[in-house]
XYZ file of C-alpha atoms in Angstrom:
598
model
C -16.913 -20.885 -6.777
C -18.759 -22.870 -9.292
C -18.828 -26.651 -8.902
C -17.678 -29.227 -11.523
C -20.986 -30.839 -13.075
C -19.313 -34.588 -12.356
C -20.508 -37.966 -13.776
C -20.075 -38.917 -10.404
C -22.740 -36.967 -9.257
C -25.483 -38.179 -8.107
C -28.322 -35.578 -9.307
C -31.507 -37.854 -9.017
C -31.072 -37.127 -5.455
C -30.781 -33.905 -5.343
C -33.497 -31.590 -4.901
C -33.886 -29.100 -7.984
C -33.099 -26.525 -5.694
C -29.839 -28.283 -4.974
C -28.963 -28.610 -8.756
C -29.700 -24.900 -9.374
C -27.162 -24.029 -6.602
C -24.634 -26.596 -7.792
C -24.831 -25.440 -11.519
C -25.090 -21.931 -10.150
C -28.387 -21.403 -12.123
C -32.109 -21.198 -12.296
C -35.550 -21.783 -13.944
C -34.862 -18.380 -15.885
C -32.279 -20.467 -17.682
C -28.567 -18.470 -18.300
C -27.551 -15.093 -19.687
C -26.379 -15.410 -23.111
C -22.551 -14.039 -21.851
C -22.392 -16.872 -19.314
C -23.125 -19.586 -21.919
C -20.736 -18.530 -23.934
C -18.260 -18.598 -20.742
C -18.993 -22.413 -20.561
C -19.079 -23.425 -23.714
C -15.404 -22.373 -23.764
C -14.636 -24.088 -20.404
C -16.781 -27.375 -21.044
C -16.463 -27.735 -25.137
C -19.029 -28.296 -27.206
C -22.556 -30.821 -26.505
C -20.866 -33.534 -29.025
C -19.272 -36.934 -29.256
C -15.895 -36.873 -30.801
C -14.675 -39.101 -33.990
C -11.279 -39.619 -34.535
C -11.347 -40.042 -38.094
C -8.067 -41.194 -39.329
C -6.969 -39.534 -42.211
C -6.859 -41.427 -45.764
C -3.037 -41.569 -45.955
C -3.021 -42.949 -42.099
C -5.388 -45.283 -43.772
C -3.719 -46.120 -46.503
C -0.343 -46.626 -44.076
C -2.550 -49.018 -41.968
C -2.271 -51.930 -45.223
C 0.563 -52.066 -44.551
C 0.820 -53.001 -40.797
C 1.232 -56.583 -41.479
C 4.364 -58.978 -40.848
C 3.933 -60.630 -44.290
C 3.545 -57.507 -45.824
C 6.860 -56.576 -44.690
C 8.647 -60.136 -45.633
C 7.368 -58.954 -49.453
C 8.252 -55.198 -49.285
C 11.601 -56.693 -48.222
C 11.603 -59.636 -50.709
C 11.110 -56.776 -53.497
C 14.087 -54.522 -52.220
C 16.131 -57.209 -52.096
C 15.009 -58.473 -55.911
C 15.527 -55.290 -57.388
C 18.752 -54.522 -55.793
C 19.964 -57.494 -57.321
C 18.923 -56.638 -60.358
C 20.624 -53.312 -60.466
C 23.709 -54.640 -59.235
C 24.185 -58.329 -59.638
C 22.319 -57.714 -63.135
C 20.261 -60.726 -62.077
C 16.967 -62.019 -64.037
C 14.590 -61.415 -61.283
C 12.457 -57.784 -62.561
C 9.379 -60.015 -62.987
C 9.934 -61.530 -59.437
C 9.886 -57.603 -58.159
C 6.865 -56.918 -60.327
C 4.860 -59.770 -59.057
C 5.510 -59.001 -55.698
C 4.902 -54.846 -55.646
C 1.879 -56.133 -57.605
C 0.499 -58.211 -55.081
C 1.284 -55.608 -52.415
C -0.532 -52.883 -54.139
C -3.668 -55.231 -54.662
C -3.942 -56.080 -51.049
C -3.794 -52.522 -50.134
C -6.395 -51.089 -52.236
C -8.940 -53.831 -51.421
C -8.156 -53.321 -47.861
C -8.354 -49.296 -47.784
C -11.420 -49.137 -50.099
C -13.622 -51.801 -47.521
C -12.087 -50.030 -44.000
C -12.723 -46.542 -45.766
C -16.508 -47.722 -46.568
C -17.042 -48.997 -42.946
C -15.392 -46.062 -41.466
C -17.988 -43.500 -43.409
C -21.043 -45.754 -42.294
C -19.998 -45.788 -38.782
C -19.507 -42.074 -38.915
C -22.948 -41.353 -40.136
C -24.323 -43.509 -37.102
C -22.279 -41.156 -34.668
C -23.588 -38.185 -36.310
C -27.172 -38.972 -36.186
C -27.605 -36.140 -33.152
C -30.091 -33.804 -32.372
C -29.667 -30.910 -34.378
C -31.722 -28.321 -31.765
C -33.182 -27.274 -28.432
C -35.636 -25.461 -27.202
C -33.721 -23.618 -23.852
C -34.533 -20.634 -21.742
C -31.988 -17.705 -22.626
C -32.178 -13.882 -20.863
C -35.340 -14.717 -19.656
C -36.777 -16.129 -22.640
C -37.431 -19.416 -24.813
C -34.741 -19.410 -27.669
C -33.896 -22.297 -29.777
C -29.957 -22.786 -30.688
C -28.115 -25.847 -31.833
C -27.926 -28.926 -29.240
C -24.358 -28.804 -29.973
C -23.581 -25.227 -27.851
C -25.663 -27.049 -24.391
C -23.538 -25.754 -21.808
C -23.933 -27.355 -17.755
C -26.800 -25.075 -16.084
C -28.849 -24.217 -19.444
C -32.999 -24.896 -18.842
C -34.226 -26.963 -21.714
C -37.950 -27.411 -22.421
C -39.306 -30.695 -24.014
C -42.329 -32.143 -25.244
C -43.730 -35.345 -26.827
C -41.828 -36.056 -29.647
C -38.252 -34.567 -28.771
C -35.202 -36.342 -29.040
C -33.267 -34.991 -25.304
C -30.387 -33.098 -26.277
C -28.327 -34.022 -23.246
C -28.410 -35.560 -19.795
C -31.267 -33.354 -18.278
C -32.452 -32.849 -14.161
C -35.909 -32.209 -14.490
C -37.702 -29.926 -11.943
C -41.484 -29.675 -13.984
C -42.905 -31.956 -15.945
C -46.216 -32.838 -16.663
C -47.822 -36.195 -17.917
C -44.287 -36.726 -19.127
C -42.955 -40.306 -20.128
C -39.861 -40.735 -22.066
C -38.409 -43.976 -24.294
C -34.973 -44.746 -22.831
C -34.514 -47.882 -24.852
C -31.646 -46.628 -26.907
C -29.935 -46.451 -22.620
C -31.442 -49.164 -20.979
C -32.755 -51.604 -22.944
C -36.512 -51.331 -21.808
C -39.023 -51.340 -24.448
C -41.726 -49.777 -22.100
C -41.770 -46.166 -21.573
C -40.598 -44.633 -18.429
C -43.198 -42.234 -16.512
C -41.025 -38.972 -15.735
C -41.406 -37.035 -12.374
C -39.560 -33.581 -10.437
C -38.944 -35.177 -7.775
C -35.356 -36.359 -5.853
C -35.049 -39.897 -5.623
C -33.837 -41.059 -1.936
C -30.362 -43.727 -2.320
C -29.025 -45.626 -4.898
C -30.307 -45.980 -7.868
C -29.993 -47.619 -11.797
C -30.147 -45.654 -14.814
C -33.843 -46.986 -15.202
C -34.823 -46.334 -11.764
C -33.757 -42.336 -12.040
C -36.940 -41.095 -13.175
C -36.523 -37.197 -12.133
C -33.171 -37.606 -15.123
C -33.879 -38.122 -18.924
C -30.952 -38.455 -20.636
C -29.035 -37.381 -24.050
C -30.291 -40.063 -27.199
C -33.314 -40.751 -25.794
C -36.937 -39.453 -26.696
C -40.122 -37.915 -24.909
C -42.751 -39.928 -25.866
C -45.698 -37.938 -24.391
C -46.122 -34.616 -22.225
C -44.057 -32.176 -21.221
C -41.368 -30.930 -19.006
C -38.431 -28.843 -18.314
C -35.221 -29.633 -17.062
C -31.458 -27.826 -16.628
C -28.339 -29.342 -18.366
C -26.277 -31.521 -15.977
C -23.971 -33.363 -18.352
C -22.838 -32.645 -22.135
C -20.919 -34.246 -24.656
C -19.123 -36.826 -23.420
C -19.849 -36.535 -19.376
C -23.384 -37.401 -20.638
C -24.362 -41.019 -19.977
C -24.551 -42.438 -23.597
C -20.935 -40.217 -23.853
C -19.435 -42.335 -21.123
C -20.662 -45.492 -22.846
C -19.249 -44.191 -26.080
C -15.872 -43.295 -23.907
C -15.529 -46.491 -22.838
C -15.753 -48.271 -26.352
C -12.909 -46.051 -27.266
C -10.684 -46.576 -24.983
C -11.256 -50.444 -24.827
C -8.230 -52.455 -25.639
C -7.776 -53.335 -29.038
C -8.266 -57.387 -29.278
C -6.175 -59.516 -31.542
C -8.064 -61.916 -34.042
C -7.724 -65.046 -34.262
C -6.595 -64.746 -38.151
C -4.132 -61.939 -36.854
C -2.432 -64.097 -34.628
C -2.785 -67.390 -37.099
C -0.658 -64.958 -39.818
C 1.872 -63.556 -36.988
C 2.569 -67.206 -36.050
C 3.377 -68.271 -39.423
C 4.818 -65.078 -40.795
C 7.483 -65.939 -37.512
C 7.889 -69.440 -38.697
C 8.117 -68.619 -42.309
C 11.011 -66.083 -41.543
C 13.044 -68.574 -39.448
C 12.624 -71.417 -41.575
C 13.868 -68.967 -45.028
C 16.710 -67.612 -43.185
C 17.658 -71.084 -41.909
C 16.948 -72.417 -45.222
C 18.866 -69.700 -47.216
C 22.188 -69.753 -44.764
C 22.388 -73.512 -45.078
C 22.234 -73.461 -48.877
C 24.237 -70.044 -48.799
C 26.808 -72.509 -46.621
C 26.344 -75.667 -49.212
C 27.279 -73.449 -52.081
C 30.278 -72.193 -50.308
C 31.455 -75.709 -48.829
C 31.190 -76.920 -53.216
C 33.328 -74.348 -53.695
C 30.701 -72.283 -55.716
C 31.426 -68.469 -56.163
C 30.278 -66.158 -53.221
C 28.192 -63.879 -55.036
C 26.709 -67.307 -57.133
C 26.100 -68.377 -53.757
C 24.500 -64.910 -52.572
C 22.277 -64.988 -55.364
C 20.973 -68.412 -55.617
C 20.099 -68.298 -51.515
C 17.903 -64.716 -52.411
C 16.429 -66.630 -55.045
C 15.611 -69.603 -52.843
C 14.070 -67.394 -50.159
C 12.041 -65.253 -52.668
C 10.782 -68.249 -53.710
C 9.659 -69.523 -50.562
C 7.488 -66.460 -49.707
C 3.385 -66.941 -50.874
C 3.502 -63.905 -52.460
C -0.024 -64.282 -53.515
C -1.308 -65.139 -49.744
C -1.739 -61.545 -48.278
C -4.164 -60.792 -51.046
C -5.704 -64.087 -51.276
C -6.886 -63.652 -47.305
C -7.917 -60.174 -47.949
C -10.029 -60.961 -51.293
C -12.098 -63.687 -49.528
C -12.444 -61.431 -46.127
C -13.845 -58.599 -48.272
C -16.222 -61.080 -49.956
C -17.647 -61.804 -46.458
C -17.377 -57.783 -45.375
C -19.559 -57.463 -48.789
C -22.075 -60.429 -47.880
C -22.205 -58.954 -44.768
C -22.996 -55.464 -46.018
C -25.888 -56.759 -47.569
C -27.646 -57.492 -44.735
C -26.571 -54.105 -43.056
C -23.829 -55.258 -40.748
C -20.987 -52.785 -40.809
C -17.585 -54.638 -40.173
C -14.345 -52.087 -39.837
C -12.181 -54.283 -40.281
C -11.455 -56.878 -42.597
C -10.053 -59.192 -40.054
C -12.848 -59.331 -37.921
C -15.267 -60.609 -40.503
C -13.213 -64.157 -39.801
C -13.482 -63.883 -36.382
C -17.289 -64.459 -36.561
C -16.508 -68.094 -37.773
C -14.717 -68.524 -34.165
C -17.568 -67.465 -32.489
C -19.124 -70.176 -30.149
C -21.412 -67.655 -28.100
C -23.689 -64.846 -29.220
C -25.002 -62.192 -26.648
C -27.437 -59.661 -28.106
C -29.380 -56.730 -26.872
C -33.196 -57.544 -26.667
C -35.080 -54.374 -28.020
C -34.982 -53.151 -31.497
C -32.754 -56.530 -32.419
C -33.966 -59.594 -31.161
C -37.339 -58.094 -30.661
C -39.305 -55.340 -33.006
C -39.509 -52.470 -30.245
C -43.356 -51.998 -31.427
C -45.406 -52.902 -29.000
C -48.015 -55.323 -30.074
C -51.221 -56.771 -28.790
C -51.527 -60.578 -28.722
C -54.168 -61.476 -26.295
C -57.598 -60.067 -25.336
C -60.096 -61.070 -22.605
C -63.281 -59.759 -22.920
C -66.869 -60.954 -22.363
C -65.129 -64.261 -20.660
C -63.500 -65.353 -23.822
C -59.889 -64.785 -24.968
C -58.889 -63.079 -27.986
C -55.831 -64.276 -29.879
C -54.800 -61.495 -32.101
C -52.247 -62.220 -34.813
C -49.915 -60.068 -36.699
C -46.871 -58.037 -35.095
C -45.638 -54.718 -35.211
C -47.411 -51.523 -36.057
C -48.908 -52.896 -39.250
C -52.669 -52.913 -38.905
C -53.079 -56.688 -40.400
C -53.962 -59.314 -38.157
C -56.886 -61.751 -37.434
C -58.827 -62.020 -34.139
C -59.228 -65.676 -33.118
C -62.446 -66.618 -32.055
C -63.422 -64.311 -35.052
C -66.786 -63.770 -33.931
C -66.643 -60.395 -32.115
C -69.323 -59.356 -28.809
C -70.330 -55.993 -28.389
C -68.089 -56.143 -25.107
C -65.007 -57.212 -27.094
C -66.207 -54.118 -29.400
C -66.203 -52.039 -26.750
C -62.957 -53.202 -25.713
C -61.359 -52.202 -28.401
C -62.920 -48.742 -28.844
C -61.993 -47.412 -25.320
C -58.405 -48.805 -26.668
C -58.494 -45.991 -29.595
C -60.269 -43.519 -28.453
C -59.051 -42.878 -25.082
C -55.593 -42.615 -26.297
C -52.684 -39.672 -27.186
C -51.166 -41.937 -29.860
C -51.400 -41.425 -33.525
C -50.559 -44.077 -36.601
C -48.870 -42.201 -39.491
C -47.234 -42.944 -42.951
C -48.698 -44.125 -46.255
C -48.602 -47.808 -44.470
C -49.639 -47.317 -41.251
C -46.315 -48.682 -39.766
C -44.854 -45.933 -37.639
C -46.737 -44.129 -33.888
C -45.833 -40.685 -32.727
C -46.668 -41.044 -28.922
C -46.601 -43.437 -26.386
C -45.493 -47.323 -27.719
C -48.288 -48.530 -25.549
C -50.901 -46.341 -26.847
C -49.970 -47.225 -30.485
C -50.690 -50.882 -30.019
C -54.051 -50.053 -28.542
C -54.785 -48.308 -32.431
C -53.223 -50.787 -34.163
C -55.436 -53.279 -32.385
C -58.788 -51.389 -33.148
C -58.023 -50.826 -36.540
C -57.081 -54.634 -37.151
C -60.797 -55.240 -36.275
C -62.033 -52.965 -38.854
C -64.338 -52.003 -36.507
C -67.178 -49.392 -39.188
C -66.532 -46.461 -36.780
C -63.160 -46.842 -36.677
C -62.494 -47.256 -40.178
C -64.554 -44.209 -41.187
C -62.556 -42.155 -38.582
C -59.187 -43.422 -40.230
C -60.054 -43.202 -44.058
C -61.725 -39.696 -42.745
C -59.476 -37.953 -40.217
C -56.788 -40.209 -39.796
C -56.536 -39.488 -36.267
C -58.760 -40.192 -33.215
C -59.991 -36.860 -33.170
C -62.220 -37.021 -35.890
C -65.695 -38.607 -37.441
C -68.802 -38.945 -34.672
C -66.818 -39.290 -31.541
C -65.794 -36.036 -30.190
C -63.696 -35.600 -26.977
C -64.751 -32.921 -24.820
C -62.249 -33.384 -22.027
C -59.288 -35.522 -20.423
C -58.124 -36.616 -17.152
C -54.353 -37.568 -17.916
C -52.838 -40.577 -17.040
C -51.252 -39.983 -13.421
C -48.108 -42.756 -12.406
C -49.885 -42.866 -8.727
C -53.356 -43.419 -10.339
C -52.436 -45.520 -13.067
C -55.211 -44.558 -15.470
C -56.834 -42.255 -18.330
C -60.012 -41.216 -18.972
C -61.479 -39.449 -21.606
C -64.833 -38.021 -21.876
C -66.742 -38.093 -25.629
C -69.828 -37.061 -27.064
C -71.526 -39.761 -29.782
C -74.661 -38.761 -31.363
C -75.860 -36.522 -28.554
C -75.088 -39.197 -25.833
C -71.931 -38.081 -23.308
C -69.693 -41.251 -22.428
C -66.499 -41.855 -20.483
C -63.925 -44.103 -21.618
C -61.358 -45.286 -18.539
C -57.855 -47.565 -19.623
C -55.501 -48.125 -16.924
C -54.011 -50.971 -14.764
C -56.456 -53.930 -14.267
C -56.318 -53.823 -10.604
C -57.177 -49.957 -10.333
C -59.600 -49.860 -13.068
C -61.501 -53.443 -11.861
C -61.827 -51.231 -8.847
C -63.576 -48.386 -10.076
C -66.093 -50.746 -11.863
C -69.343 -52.256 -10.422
C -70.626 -54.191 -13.033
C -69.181 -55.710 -16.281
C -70.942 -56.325 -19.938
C -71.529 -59.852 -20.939
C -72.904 -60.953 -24.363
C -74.228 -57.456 -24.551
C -75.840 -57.403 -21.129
C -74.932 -55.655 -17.892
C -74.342 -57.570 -15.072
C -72.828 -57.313 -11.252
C -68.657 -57.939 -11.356
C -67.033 -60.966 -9.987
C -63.333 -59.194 -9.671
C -61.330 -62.192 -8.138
C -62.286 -64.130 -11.551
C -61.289 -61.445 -14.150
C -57.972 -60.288 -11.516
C -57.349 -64.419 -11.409
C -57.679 -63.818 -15.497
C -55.387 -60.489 -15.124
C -52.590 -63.057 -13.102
C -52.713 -65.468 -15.537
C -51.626 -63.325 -18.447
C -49.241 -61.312 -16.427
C -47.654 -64.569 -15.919
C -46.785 -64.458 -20.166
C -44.987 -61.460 -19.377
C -47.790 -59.262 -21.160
C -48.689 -55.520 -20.252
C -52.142 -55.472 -19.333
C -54.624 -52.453 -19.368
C -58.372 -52.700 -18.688
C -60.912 -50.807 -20.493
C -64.402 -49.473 -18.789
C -66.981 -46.977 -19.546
C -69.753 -44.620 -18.079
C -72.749 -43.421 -19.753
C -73.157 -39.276 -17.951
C -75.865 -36.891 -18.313
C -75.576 -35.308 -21.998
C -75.182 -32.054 -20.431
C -72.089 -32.541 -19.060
C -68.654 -31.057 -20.432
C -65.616 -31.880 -18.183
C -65.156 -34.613 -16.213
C -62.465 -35.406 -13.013
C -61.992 -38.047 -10.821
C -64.582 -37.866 -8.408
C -66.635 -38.965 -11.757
C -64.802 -42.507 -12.037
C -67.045 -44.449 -9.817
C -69.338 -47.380 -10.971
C -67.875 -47.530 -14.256
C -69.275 -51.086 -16.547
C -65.919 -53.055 -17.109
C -65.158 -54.635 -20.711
C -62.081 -56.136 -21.124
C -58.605 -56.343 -20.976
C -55.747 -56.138 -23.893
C -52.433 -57.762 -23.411
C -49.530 -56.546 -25.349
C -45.423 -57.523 -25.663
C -42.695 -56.584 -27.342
C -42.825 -59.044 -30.158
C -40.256 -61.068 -31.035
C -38.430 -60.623 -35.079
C -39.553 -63.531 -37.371
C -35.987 -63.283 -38.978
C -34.562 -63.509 -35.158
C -36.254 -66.627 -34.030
C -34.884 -68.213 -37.741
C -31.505 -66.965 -36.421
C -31.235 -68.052 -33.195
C -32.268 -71.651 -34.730
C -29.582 -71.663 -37.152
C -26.930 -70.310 -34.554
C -27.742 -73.052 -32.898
C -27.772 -75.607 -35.570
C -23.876 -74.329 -35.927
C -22.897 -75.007 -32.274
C -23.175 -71.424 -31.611
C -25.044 -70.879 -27.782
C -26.923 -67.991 -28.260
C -27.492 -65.319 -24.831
C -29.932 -62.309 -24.171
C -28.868 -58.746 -23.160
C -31.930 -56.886 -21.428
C -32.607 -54.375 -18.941
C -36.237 -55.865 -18.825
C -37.826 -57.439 -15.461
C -36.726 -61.146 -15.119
C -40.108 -62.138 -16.052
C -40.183 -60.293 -19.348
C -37.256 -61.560 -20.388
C -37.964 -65.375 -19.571
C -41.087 -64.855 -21.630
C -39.202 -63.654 -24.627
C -36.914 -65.917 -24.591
C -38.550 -68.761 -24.746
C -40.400 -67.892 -27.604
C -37.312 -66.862 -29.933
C -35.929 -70.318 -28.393
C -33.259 -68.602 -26.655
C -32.552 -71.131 -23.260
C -35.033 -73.619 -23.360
C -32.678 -76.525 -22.506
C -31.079 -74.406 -19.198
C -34.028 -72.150 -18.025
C -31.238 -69.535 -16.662
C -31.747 -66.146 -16.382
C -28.862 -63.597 -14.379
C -29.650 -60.343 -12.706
C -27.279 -57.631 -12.042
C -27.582 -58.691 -8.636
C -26.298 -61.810 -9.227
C -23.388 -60.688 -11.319
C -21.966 -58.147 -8.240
């Protein structure tokens, strides 16, 4: 009997073999007839939104305790008008008036915020490439069924929470999960005991995106038993929190009603003890009370909400409610995710060592403007830079230059290059446009390998056959025996440039060392038994740069009393680092682990 596919499961340590069983399927994928069986029994790959309906909406204005004191205050007017033949029609006017104000502005604002936060839920992945009867097939990432084989390569966006059993140079961007900015290197195999969401590298899971290479893996979890579904789950189910202006209007909508019914019977009581007529006294106690209710006050509080919802708007913050745009002027702590809000999420390069000087590169994101500092640039530092772009998957594209296809990483390394305006480079871009083009031709590739930690790339240049090597400082510094200073080759002193490599680990940069290798110009492939004695250049440092308009708001939060905290699923390091630079716990020094939390 087929077994439940299970958040609870733990498939990173099973063996694919395992997960076939389980799933009762294989690498040849499932038979069109059984997919249809279990898209029936396990619903379509999607995240459900309860949208209410516009009347529901519309309804909703209406949930308010003041609202009701007017809807009341207007029955009551207009009965006595029919049948007392009292003066008070314009009293009933103002007041339906009022009502009917409050609840347009308030359904037109929810029913704005309600469409925006749809479109956000329905930004999904409209197909997938699976194996069906034997064969590739693509079909809509909505009809994923538990047990379906799905093949991915750089570029996708996974359809759904995926066990992968082949994969090949494969790294995916699991930000959108986990916070981390970096890419995660993907493997087959089983991972042995417990482990985080970032430490599952045989999974890749639904919302995220393969950055580079490529791999298959069979469906373990759709729709809403896939991770980013369980997150969305519990959001929905949270308990809906009272406002602070909620409960301010619910405490004096109680006090208003017991002081105008203890005002009213009192003066209903005085008129009687004077000996005034009943219904006189009937009618002059209404009055009183209609009087006492701020009939304008519901649609004063909703007018100057929807002015903030509005300002807000402006800057792109989505606010479903009109009541919670007040609760923001309560708020004495702010706690924020790191990537893609406090920080850019585009990798950027802000240090170089090279030649025994360091680089300070300015500019951030994937905009190639910037400014090396020293400016003057040795043919090591050159060098540097070239191994950066050429021996590199990554690719800059738009009209501006601002966005990478491939690996983050990579992408900074371009960026970098083409900051310097080094002439090859530039004729390669303005040419080509990709690192493919112009004089430097690549004539093979050894990939970058998670237990090797490197790349290498072989090119030819004007007849002459060079390697380009980038990869971790301390396995590249290994493979090199001497190094290029102020254009000369000399023996390698690696405790001083691994004593440089500390100290800019220690600013929480990722660090990759370049080297080269001049080969016979005969030779046409290249593997690793050729990656000895390589010349070492330099080294590029790169972080997740902080957002200009985040440091300016973290100031001002803090100008207003408001303490300001940093969501991350980066190493403690990492974190510190950015932090201190958008100012975030500079007077505490604190940072908490998970560990420390449980």
């Amino acid at each position: 009997m087929r077994s439940e596919p299970s958040n609870e499961t733990a498939w990173y340590r099973l063996t694919a073999e395992q997960v076939f069983e389980t799933l009762e399927s294989g690498e040849s994928g499932l038979t069109s007839e059984e997919s249809k069986a279990r898209l029936e029994r396990y619903g379509y790959n999607e995240l459900t939104f309860k949208k209410r309906s516009a009347f529901v909406r519309f309804l909703m204005q209406f949930k308010s305790p003041l609202i009701y004191i007017l809807l009341a205050s207007a029955a009551i007017t207009s009965t006595l008008s029919l049948w007392a033949g009292a003066e008070m029609w314009m009293d009933t006017t103002v007041i339906v008036a009022v009502v009917i104000a409050n609840t347009i502005i308030g359904y037109i604002q929810e029913g704005k915020a309600e469409a925006s936060a749809e479109a956000l839920l329905k930004m999904m992945t409209p197909t997938a490439t699976v194996v069906r009867d034997g064969g590739e097939a693509v079909i809509q990432a909505s009809e994923l069924v538990p047990g379906d084989v799905v093949i991915l390569e750089g570029g996708d966006k996974v359809p759904a929470d995926l066990r992968l059993f082949h994969t090949k140079n494969m790294s995916a961007d699991e930000a959108a999960i986990t916070g981390e900015s970096m890419p995660v290197t993907k493997h087959p195999d089983p991972i042995a005991g417990k482990a985080t969401i970032a430490d599952q590298r045989c999974m890749v899971f639904s919302g995220t995106f393969v950055t580079k290479g490529v791999g298959q893996g069979v469906v373990v979890g759709t729709g809403e038993r896939t991770e980013i579904g369980r997150i969305a789950k519990l959001i929905k189910e949270t308990e809906k929190i009272t406002t602070p202006l909620t409960r301010k209007m619910e405490e004096f909508t109680r006090f208003l009603i017991i002081a105008i019914l203890a005002i009213t019977i009192f003066n209903f009581a005085l008129a009687v003890w004077f000996e005034y007529g009943i219904v006189y006294a009937f009618l002059a106690s209404v009055s009183l009370a209609v009087a006492a209710i701020p009939e304008g006050l519901p649609a004063v509080v909703t007018m100057a909400l929807a002015i903030g919802v509005t300002a807000m708007a402006r800057k792109d913050s989505i606010v479903k409610r009109l009541p919670a745009a007040e609760t923001l002027g309560c708020t004495t702590v702010i706690c924020s995710d790191k990537t893609g809000t406090l920080t850019k999420n585009q990798m950027t390069v802000s240090r170089i060592y090279s030649g025994g000087t360091d680089y300070v590169v300015s500019g951030v994101g994937y905009n190639p403007e910037g400014e090396f500092t020293p400016s003057r640039m040795s043919e090591e530092m050159i060098g540097t830079l070239k191994v950066g772009y050429f021996c590199n998957n990554a690719k800059v594209v738009g009209e501006d230059g601002h966005a990478v296809i491939g690996d983050p990483t990579e992408g900074a390394l371009l960026v970098s290059a083409m900051k310097a305006g080094i002439e090859e480079i530039k004729e390669i871009e303005e040419d080509a446009g990709s690192t493919q083009g112009g004089s430097m031709q690549r004539l093979d590739e050894v990939p970058f390998d998670s237990e090797q930690q490197y790349m290498a790339t072989l090119h030819e240049r004007n007849g002459e056959r060079i390697i380009y090597v980038k990869g971790s400082p301390e396995r590249v510094i290994g493979m090199c025996g001497t190094r290029m200073m102020d254009g000369s080759i000399e023996p390698i002193d690696r405790g001083a440039i691994l004593e440089k490599a500390e100290e800019m680990a220690e600013e929480a940069l990722r660090l990759l060392a370049m080297a080269y290798k001049v080969v016979p110009p005969d030779r046409m492939s290249i593997d690793r038994s050729d990656l000895t004695d390589l010349t070492f250049l330099g080294i590029e440092g790169m972080i997740d740069p902080p957002r200009d308009e985040a440091i300016d708001g973290v100031r001002m939060c803090k100008s207003a009393g408001i303490r300001v905290a940093m969501v991350t699923g980066d190493h403690v390091t990492t974190a510190k680092a950015i932090a201190g630079k958008l100012g975030i716990g500079t007077d505490e020094k604190r940072a908490l682990t998970g560990d420390d939390l449980s």
